[in-house]
Amino acid sequence: MARAHADAPDLRIRTLRQRRAVLRAVAERGTDPGTPAAATAPAALTARYAEVSGRPDDAALRGWILRRLEVAADPRVERYRSLLARINGRPAPPGPAPVFGWFTAALRAAG
């Protein structure tokens, strides 16, 4: 049981990284977030967020996700991550702004 609890954060991180990779691919492909072709991504992601967080997949969860995306899309966050990487001698990670922007638009379009 303790091992399962210890693995939970790792599972969440791996899941979210995988979803981010999927969103990045969809956003870079140029799929319009308001089209029916894009509608499955927000539904799948909110369902996974609900599962990982133990919350119901409802309007409250989507509102919570939207608020977090708006904070994460702040250009200052990206600048902070870039500076942190520089301080630690690592290359700057790819910015999440295009992915978060696409997901935000798709989530809003999905209702």
C-alpha positions as CSV (number, residue, x, y, z in Angstrom):
1,M,0.0,0.0,0.0
2,A,2.8,2.4,0.9
3,R,4.4,1.7,-2.5
4,A,1.2,2.6,-4.3
5,H,1.2,6.0,-2.5
6,A,4.8,6.5,-3.3
7,D,4.2,5.8,-7.0
8,A,1.2,8.1,-7.2
9,P,3.1,11.4,-7.8
10,D,5.3,9.7,-10.4
11,L,2.2,8.3,-12.2
12,R,0.6,11.8,-12.2
13,I,3.8,13.4,-13.6
14,R,4.1,10.7,-16.3
15,T,0.5,11.0,-17.2
16,L,0.6,14.8,-17.5
17,R,3.8,14.7,-19.5
18,Q,2.2,12.3,-21.9
19,R,-1.0,14.4,-22.3
20,R,1.2,17.5,-22.8
21,A,3.0,15.7,-25.6
22,V,-0.3,14.8,-27.2
23,L,-1.6,18.4,-26.9
24,R,1.7,19.7,-28.3
25,A,1.3,17.5,-31.4
26,V,-2.3,18.5,-31.9
27,A,-1.5,22.2,-31.5
28,E,1.5,22.1,-33.8
29,R,-0.6,20.2,-36.4
30,G,-2.8,23.3,-36.5
31,T,-6.0,21.7,-35.6
32,D,-8.6,24.4,-34.8
33,P,-9.5,23.9,-31.1
34,G,-13.2,24.7,-31.9
35,T,-13.7,21.9,-34.4
36,P,-15.3,18.5,-33.8
37,A,-11.9,16.9,-34.6
38,A,-10.4,18.7,-31.6
39,A,-13.3,17.9,-29.2
40,T,-12.0,14.5,-28.1
41,A,-8.7,15.9,-26.6
42,P,-10.3,18.1,-23.9
43,A,-12.8,15.4,-23.0
44,A,-10.0,12.8,-22.6
45,L,-7.8,15.2,-20.7
46,T,-10.5,16.3,-18.3
47,A,-11.4,12.7,-17.7
48,R,-7.8,11.9,-16.9
49,Y,-7.4,14.9,-14.6
50,A,-10.6,13.8,-12.8
51,E,-9.2,10.3,-12.4
52,V,-5.8,11.4,-11.2
53,S,-7.1,14.0,-8.8
54,G,-10.1,12.0,-7.5
55,R,-12.6,14.7,-8.5
56,P,-15.7,14.4,-10.6
57,D,-15.4,15.3,-14.3
58,D,-17.7,18.3,-14.3
59,A,-17.9,22.0,-14.9
60,A,-16.2,22.8,-11.6
61,L,-13.2,20.7,-12.7
62,R,-13.1,22.3,-16.1
63,G,-13.2,25.7,-14.4
64,W,-10.3,24.7,-12.1
65,I,-8.3,23.5,-15.1
66,L,-9.0,26.7,-17.0
67,R,-7.8,28.9,-14.0
68,R,-4.6,26.9,-13.7
69,L,-4.0,27.1,-17.5
70,E,-4.4,30.9,-17.4
71,V,-1.8,31.2,-14.6
72,A,0.5,28.8,-16.4
73,A,0.2,30.7,-19.7
74,D,1.4,33.9,-18.0
75,P,4.6,34.9,-19.9
76,R,6.3,35.5,-16.6
77,V,6.0,31.8,-15.8
78,E,7.8,30.9,-19.0
79,R,10.5,33.5,-18.3
80,Y,10.9,32.1,-14.7
81,R,11.4,28.6,-16.1
82,S,13.9,29.8,-18.6
83,L,15.9,31.6,-16.0
84,L,15.8,28.7,-13.6
85,A,17.2,26.4,-16.3
86,R,20.0,28.9,-17.0
87,I,20.9,29.1,-13.3
88,N,21.0,25.3,-13.2
89,G,23.1,25.0,-16.4
90,R,20.4,23.3,-18.4
91,P,18.8,24.3,-21.7
92,A,15.6,26.1,-21.4
93,P,12.6,23.7,-21.8
94,P,10.2,24.2,-24.6
95,G,7.6,26.8,-23.5
96,P,4.1,25.5,-22.8
97,A,2.3,28.6,-24.0
98,P,1.2,27.2,-27.5
99,V,0.0,23.9,-25.9
100,F,-1.8,25.7,-23.0
101,G,-3.3,28.2,-25.3
102,W,-4.7,25.5,-27.6
103,F,-6.0,23.4,-24.7
104,T,-7.6,26.5,-23.1
105,A,-9.4,27.4,-26.4
106,A,-10.5,23.7,-26.9
107,L,-11.7,23.4,-23.4
108,R,-13.8,26.6,-23.7
109,A,-15.1,25.5,-27.1
110,A,-16.1,22.1,-25.6
111,G,-18.2,23.9,-23.0
